[in-house]
């Protein structure tokens, strides 16, 4: 099964707008890129969209296994070997570019901050140059809520806070910020139709069982009936978004978003503290058979981003017609169900 068909049902009208289009998607073996690719393939087949999908990837074997295990009647898939910042082949004409390739490992941000910065910046520039040369209809850059830095409460796209450049963990959000500026600069100086989406922490179907992020750790504890161990006081508040809602947000911005603009994507109803989320998971998915414990871990704590109370105002994205549909509980249900196989 490529993807749950309800995303096609919820987005058929907007998906039909992309009939006979070509997409270039980086990061297609990662969480968001893979689910976007699966969605487009399934939509192309079910709705006869005749899509052409170009996938530049580091691991071609993994991409072949993910996307070419069957034959398609209405989809052409091209998988090419590519690493961040290396040139792209010139023989692929595309209408839309979605740049989703990026490491999400906090450990890498701390241990390899130089590589983190260079790969993010050069990778983005490479894709922007390619988009400009090919005169694409829209370039969409996937950014992160981490660009907001030290802020609290509900933030719109213009309410960015402080980021200390002397903290090497900030190699990731600092490079993302500069990449966002590059995207806006190409829109302004070179008239490239380009937008940015700032994503809240995203999860649901497709998350690896071995994902190191806290939401996945809580899910594993529930599945294995283990205590949930918090390495902080758990009072930091965040907002989240499901995979399905993310994919629909990408489609809306590709079709209706304004060039040179950034859009927040989150479900404000998921806003909660880490501790509150731990209690929810323990109650709903662990039958309260396990405890919630607190333990200090100085070694791991240096990889955590600075504690914030960050909620995201998504009214700008909602003005395009998008609405989040999945609750935090449903995000956990789909993630846990996907691990049963």
Short mmCIF file of C-alpha atoms in Angstrom, two decimals:
data_model
loop_
_atom_site.label_atom_id
_atom_site.label_comp_id
_atom_site.label_asym_id
_atom_site.label_seq_id
_atom_site.Cartn_x
_atom_site.Cartn_y
_atom_site.Cartn_z
CA UNK A 1 0.00 0.00 0.00
CA UNK A 2 1.55 3.27 -1.09
CA UNK A 3 -0.39 5.51 1.26
CA UNK A 4 -3.74 5.76 3.02
CA UNK A 5 -6.22 6.79 0.35
CA UNK A 6 -8.02 9.27 2.65
CA UNK A 7 -5.42 11.90 1.77
CA UNK A 8 -6.49 11.50 -1.87
CA UNK A 9 -10.15 11.81 -0.86
CA UNK A 10 -9.43 14.98 1.14
CA UNK A 11 -7.33 16.58 -1.58
CA UNK A 12 -8.66 15.29 -4.91
CA UNK A 13 -9.63 18.71 -6.24
CA UNK A 14 -6.25 20.29 -5.54
CA UNK A 15 -4.37 17.20 -6.80
CA UNK A 16 -6.26 17.35 -10.10
CA UNK A 17 -4.77 20.82 -10.60
CA UNK A 18 -1.34 19.17 -11.03
CA UNK A 19 -2.34 16.89 -13.92
CA UNK A 20 0.46 16.34 -16.47
CA UNK A 21 3.00 18.09 -14.22
CA UNK A 22 6.59 17.20 -13.38
CA UNK A 23 7.93 17.23 -9.81
CA UNK A 24 11.48 17.15 -8.49
CA UNK A 25 11.56 16.10 -4.83
CA UNK A 26 14.71 15.99 -2.73
CA UNK A 27 14.73 14.00 0.49
CA UNK A 28 12.31 11.45 -0.97
CA UNK A 29 13.70 8.65 1.23
CA UNK A 30 13.08 10.73 4.37
CA UNK A 31 9.84 11.03 6.28
CA UNK A 32 8.10 13.96 4.59
CA UNK A 33 9.66 13.51 1.15
CA UNK A 34 8.72 9.83 0.99
CA UNK A 35 5.11 10.45 2.01
CA UNK A 36 4.79 13.28 -0.51
CA UNK A 37 6.20 11.03 -3.23
CA UNK A 38 3.84 8.20 -2.27
CA UNK A 39 0.89 10.59 -2.29
CA UNK A 40 1.72 11.88 -5.76
CA UNK A 41 2.20 8.37 -7.14
CA UNK A 42 -1.08 7.15 -5.70
CA UNK A 43 -2.92 10.27 -6.85
CA UNK A 44 -1.43 9.95 -10.33
CA UNK A 45 -2.66 6.36 -10.57
CA UNK A 46 -6.10 6.82 -8.98
CA UNK A 47 -6.88 10.13 -10.70
CA UNK A 48 -4.98 9.46 -13.97
CA UNK A 49 -2.84 12.58 -13.52
CA UNK A 50 0.09 11.40 -15.66
CA UNK A 51 2.73 12.82 -13.36
CA UNK A 52 6.48 12.75 -13.92
CA UNK A 53 8.44 12.50 -10.64
CA UNK A 54 12.20 13.06 -10.48
CA UNK A 55 13.92 11.86 -7.29
CA UNK A 56 17.53 12.95 -6.67
CA UNK A 57 18.72 10.72 -3.81
CA UNK A 58 21.88 9.65 -2.04
CA UNK A 59 20.69 6.05 -1.64
CA UNK A 60 19.28 4.96 -4.99
CA UNK A 61 18.75 1.39 -3.78
CA UNK A 62 16.46 2.58 -1.00
CA UNK A 63 14.48 4.79 -3.39
CA UNK A 64 14.07 1.95 -5.88
CA UNK A 65 12.77 -0.29 -3.11
CA UNK A 66 10.37 2.39 -1.86
CA UNK A 67 8.88 3.58 -5.13
CA UNK A 68 9.39 1.14 -8.00
CA UNK A 69 8.19 -2.17 -6.55
CA UNK A 70 5.29 -2.22 -9.00
CA UNK A 71 4.47 -0.89 -12.46
CA UNK A 72 2.48 2.30 -12.96
CA UNK A 73 0.16 3.29 -15.78
CA UNK A 74 0.00 7.02 -15.13
CA UNK A 75 3.32 7.83 -13.43
CA UNK A 76 6.90 8.08 -14.65
CA UNK A 77 9.56 7.94 -11.94
CA UNK A 78 13.20 8.89 -12.49
CA UNK A 79 15.64 8.08 -9.69
CA UNK A 80 19.04 9.76 -9.97
CA UNK A 81 22.11 9.61 -7.73
CA UNK A 82 22.65 12.93 -5.98
CA UNK A 83 24.08 14.37 -2.78
CA UNK A 84 23.43 17.78 -1.23
CA UNK A 85 25.36 20.56 -2.95
CA UNK A 86 26.42 18.45 -5.95
CA UNK A 87 25.20 19.48 -9.43
CA UNK A 88 21.91 18.13 -10.78
CA UNK A 89 21.61 16.54 -14.24
CA UNK A 90 20.48 19.02 -16.84
CA UNK A 91 18.13 16.70 -18.76
CA UNK A 92 15.16 16.85 -16.38
CA UNK A 93 12.58 19.54 -17.10
CA UNK A 94 10.32 20.02 -14.07
CA UNK A 95 7.39 22.23 -13.11
CA UNK A 96 7.69 22.04 -9.32
CA UNK A 97 10.64 21.58 -6.98
CA UNK A 98 10.16 20.57 -3.34
CA UNK A 99 13.41 20.73 -1.38
CA UNK A 100 12.94 18.43 1.63
CA UNK A 101 16.44 16.95 1.95
CA UNK A 102 18.08 17.72 5.29
CA UNK A 103 19.39 15.93 8.34
CA UNK A 104 17.12 16.03 11.40
CA UNK A 105 19.66 14.59 13.83
CA UNK A 106 20.39 16.90 16.78
CA UNK A 107 23.48 14.82 17.45
CA UNK A 108 24.84 15.69 14.00
CA UNK A 109 24.10 19.39 14.56
CA UNK A 110 26.37 19.30 17.62
CA UNK A 111 29.08 16.90 16.40
CA UNK A 112 29.29 18.13 12.78
CA UNK A 113 28.11 21.75 12.74
CA UNK A 114 30.34 22.73 9.79
CA UNK A 115 28.88 19.97 7.60
CA UNK A 116 25.40 20.86 8.81
CA UNK A 117 25.74 24.50 7.74
CA UNK A 118 27.49 23.89 4.43
CA UNK A 119 25.15 21.10 3.31
CA UNK A 120 22.04 23.11 4.10
CA UNK A 121 23.24 26.32 2.42
CA UNK A 122 24.92 24.82 -0.63
CA UNK A 123 22.13 22.30 -1.14
CA UNK A 124 19.53 25.07 -1.14
CA UNK A 125 21.57 27.25 -3.51
CA UNK A 126 22.07 24.34 -5.91
CA UNK A 127 18.32 23.71 -6.07
CA UNK A 128 17.49 27.40 -6.42
CA UNK A 129 19.95 27.79 -9.31
CA UNK A 130 18.45 24.72 -10.97
CA UNK A 131 14.92 26.08 -10.46
CA UNK A 132 15.87 29.44 -11.93
CA UNK A 133 17.53 27.90 -14.98
CA UNK A 134 14.51 25.67 -15.63
CA UNK A 135 11.96 28.43 -15.00
CA UNK A 136 9.87 26.25 -12.67
CA UNK A 137 6.32 27.17 -11.71
CA UNK A 138 7.13 27.01 -7.99
CA UNK A 139 10.05 26.20 -5.72
CA UNK A 140 9.07 25.16 -2.18
CA UNK A 141 11.59 25.04 0.65
CA UNK A 142 10.92 22.99 3.77
CA UNK A 143 12.07 24.87 6.86
CA UNK A 144 11.48 24.37 10.56
CA UNK A 145 9.88 25.93 13.62
CA UNK A 146 13.41 26.08 15.07
CA UNK A 147 14.08 29.26 13.07
CA UNK A 148 11.94 31.10 15.64
CA UNK A 149 14.69 30.82 18.25
CA UNK A 150 13.96 32.15 21.73
CA UNK A 151 10.31 33.17 21.61
CA UNK A 152 7.27 32.27 23.65
CA UNK A 153 3.57 32.00 22.95
CA UNK A 154 1.78 32.31 19.62
CA UNK A 155 4.06 33.48 16.80
CA UNK A 156 3.29 34.60 13.27
CA UNK A 157 5.75 34.39 10.40
CA UNK A 158 7.34 37.77 11.30
CA UNK A 159 7.91 37.15 15.04
CA UNK A 160 11.37 35.57 15.02
CA UNK A 161 13.41 35.63 18.22
CA UNK A 162 17.08 35.47 19.14
CA UNK A 163 19.42 32.67 18.03
CA UNK A 164 22.91 32.66 19.57
CA UNK A 165 25.36 31.88 16.72
CA UNK A 166 28.03 30.85 19.25
CA UNK A 167 25.99 27.80 20.24
CA UNK A 168 26.94 25.12 17.70
CA UNK A 169 23.60 23.34 18.15
CA UNK A 170 22.20 26.39 16.37
CA UNK A 171 24.10 25.43 13.20
CA UNK A 172 20.82 23.89 12.03
CA UNK A 173 18.32 26.73 12.64
CA UNK A 174 20.87 29.41 11.64
CA UNK A 175 21.48 27.66 8.30
CA UNK A 176 17.76 27.20 7.83
CA UNK A 177 17.22 30.92 8.44
CA UNK A 178 19.83 31.85 5.86
CA UNK A 179 18.33 29.38 3.38
CA UNK A 180 14.95 31.03 3.87
CA UNK A 181 16.59 34.36 3.07
CA UNK A 182 18.12 32.81 -0.06
CA UNK A 183 14.68 31.62 -1.17
CA UNK A 184 13.22 35.10 -0.66
CA UNK A 185 16.24 36.68 -2.39
CA UNK A 186 15.86 34.51 -5.49
CA UNK A 187 12.20 35.52 -5.58
CA UNK A 188 13.08 39.21 -5.32
CA UNK A 189 16.22 39.47 -7.46
CA UNK A 190 15.64 36.74 -10.04
CA UNK A 191 11.83 36.63 -10.01
CA UNK A 192 11.83 32.94 -9.12
CA UNK A 193 8.43 31.80 -7.90
CA UNK A 194 9.47 30.40 -4.53
CA UNK A 195 8.02 29.93 -1.05
CA UNK A 196 8.97 28.52 2.34
CA UNK A 197 6.99 26.34 4.73
CA UNK A 198 7.94 26.37 8.42
CA UNK A 199 6.91 23.04 9.84
CA UNK A 200 6.11 22.16 13.41
CA UNK A 201 7.45 18.80 14.56
CA UNK A 202 5.89 16.32 12.16
CA UNK A 203 4.95 12.72 12.79
CA UNK A 204 2.49 9.93 12.05
CA UNK A 205 2.68 7.07 9.57
CA UNK A 206 6.18 6.57 8.19
CA UNK A 207 8.19 7.54 11.28
CA UNK A 208 11.03 5.08 11.86
CA UNK A 209 10.67 2.90 14.95
CA UNK A 210 14.22 3.95 15.86
CA UNK A 211 13.63 7.72 15.49
CA UNK A 212 15.47 9.48 18.33
CA UNK A 213 13.02 12.34 18.81
CA UNK A 214 10.95 12.54 21.96
CA UNK A 215 7.55 11.79 20.41
CA UNK A 216 8.93 8.55 18.96
CA UNK A 217 10.56 7.65 22.27
CA UNK A 218 7.19 8.02 23.98
CA UNK A 219 5.59 5.83 21.31
CA UNK A 220 8.18 3.11 21.76
CA UNK A 221 7.67 3.17 25.53
CA UNK A 222 3.93 2.72 25.03
CA UNK A 223 4.39 -0.14 22.57
CA UNK A 224 6.91 -1.91 24.79
CA UNK A 225 5.02 -1.11 28.04
CA UNK A 226 8.04 0.68 29.51
CA UNK A 227 8.33 3.66 31.79
CA UNK A 228 8.54 7.03 30.03
CA UNK A 229 11.77 8.70 31.11
CA UNK A 230 12.03 12.49 30.80
CA UNK A 231 15.51 13.96 30.53
CA UNK A 232 14.25 17.50 31.25
CA UNK A 233 11.54 18.90 33.51
CA UNK A 234 9.11 18.39 30.60
CA UNK A 235 7.65 21.90 30.87
CA UNK A 236 8.75 23.05 27.41
CA UNK A 237 5.71 23.52 25.17
CA UNK A 238 5.55 22.79 21.46
CA UNK A 239 3.06 22.38 18.65
CA UNK A 240 2.85 19.48 16.19
CA UNK A 241 1.48 18.51 12.78
CA UNK A 242 0.60 15.18 11.19
CA UNK A 243 2.12 13.76 8.05
CA UNK A 244 -1.20 13.97 6.20
CA UNK A 245 -1.75 17.60 7.19
CA UNK A 246 1.82 18.40 6.14
CA UNK A 247 1.40 16.88 2.69
CA UNK A 248 -1.82 18.81 2.13
CA UNK A 249 -0.09 22.00 3.29
CA UNK A 250 2.69 21.47 0.74
CA UNK A 251 0.13 21.05 -2.05
CA UNK A 252 -1.76 24.19 -1.05
CA UNK A 253 1.39 26.31 -0.98
CA UNK A 254 2.60 24.91 -4.30
CA UNK A 255 -0.69 25.92 -5.91
CA UNK A 256 -1.82 29.00 -4.02
CA UNK A 257 1.13 30.31 -2.00
CA UNK A 258 2.66 33.71 -2.68
CA UNK A 259 6.21 33.95 -3.95
CA UNK A 260 8.77 35.22 -1.46
CA UNK A 261 6.56 34.31 1.50
CA UNK A 262 6.91 31.90 4.43
CA UNK A 263 4.01 29.92 5.87
CA UNK A 264 3.64 28.33 9.30
CA UNK A 265 2.23 24.79 9.29
CA UNK A 266 0.99 23.24 12.54
CA UNK A 267 -2.15 22.17 14.34
CA UNK A 268 -2.58 24.74 17.14
CA UNK A 269 -4.83 22.28 19.01
CA UNK A 270 -1.79 20.05 19.63
CA UNK A 271 0.01 22.73 21.69
CA UNK A 272 1.14 21.06 24.90
CA UNK A 273 4.12 20.50 27.16
CA UNK A 274 6.38 17.47 26.86
CA UNK A 275 5.07 16.32 30.23
CA UNK A 276 1.45 16.69 29.12
CA UNK A 277 2.19 14.65 26.00
CA UNK A 278 3.86 11.95 28.09
CA UNK A 279 0.77 11.69 30.32
CA UNK A 280 -1.50 11.53 27.25
CA UNK A 281 0.53 8.71 25.69
CA UNK A 282 0.72 6.82 28.97
CA UNK A 283 -3.04 7.11 29.53
CA UNK A 284 -4.26 6.35 26.00
CA UNK A 285 -1.68 3.91 24.68
CA UNK A 286 0.05 2.41 27.70
CA UNK A 287 -3.05 1.87 29.88
CA UNK A 288 -1.14 3.65 32.67
CA UNK A 289 0.71 0.40 33.28
CA UNK A 290 4.02 2.26 33.30
CA UNK A 291 5.32 5.29 35.15
CA UNK A 292 6.70 8.65 34.09
CA UNK A 293 10.15 9.20 35.57
CA UNK A 294 12.69 12.04 35.47
CA UNK A 295 16.40 11.42 34.91
CA UNK A 296 19.22 13.84 34.14
CA UNK A 297 21.43 13.07 31.13
CA UNK A 298 24.12 15.78 30.73
CA UNK A 299 25.56 14.13 27.59
CA UNK A 300 22.26 14.08 25.70
CA UNK A 301 21.06 17.40 27.05
CA UNK A 302 23.61 19.33 24.94
CA UNK A 303 21.84 18.07 21.80
CA UNK A 304 18.47 19.50 22.86
CA UNK A 305 17.35 22.82 21.48
CA UNK A 306 16.83 25.52 24.09
CA UNK A 307 13.56 25.14 25.98
CA UNK A 308 10.75 27.31 24.61
CA UNK A 309 6.99 27.70 24.75
CA UNK A 310 6.34 27.87 21.02
CA UNK A 311 2.95 27.89 19.38
CA UNK A 312 2.53 28.78 15.71
CA UNK A 313 -0.10 31.06 14.18
CA UNK A 314 -1.25 29.31 11.00
CA UNK A 315 -3.85 31.86 9.85
CA UNK A 316 -1.71 32.76 6.83
CA UNK A 317 -1.71 29.17 5.58
CA UNK A 318 -5.40 28.78 6.45
CA UNK A 319 -6.14 31.80 4.23
CA UNK A 320 -5.13 29.58 1.27
CA UNK A 321 -7.91 27.13 2.16
CA UNK A 322 -5.89 24.65 4.24
CA UNK A 323 -7.05 23.36 7.63
CA UNK A 324 -5.34 20.83 9.94
CA UNK A 325 -7.42 17.68 10.40
CA UNK A 326 -5.42 15.34 12.65
CA UNK A 327 -5.29 15.56 16.45
CA UNK A 328 -2.23 14.66 18.50
CA UNK A 329 -4.01 11.48 19.58
CA UNK A 330 -4.65 10.50 15.97
CA UNK A 331 -1.02 11.22 15.07
CA UNK A 332 0.05 8.71 17.71
CA UNK A 333 -2.55 6.17 16.59
CA UNK A 334 -1.32 6.22 12.99
CA UNK A 335 2.34 6.09 14.04
CA UNK A 336 1.79 3.16 16.41
CA UNK A 337 -0.36 1.31 13.87
CA UNK A 338 2.34 1.70 11.24
CA UNK A 339 4.80 -0.01 13.62
CA UNK A 340 2.64 -3.12 14.00
CA UNK A 341 3.80 -4.55 10.69
#
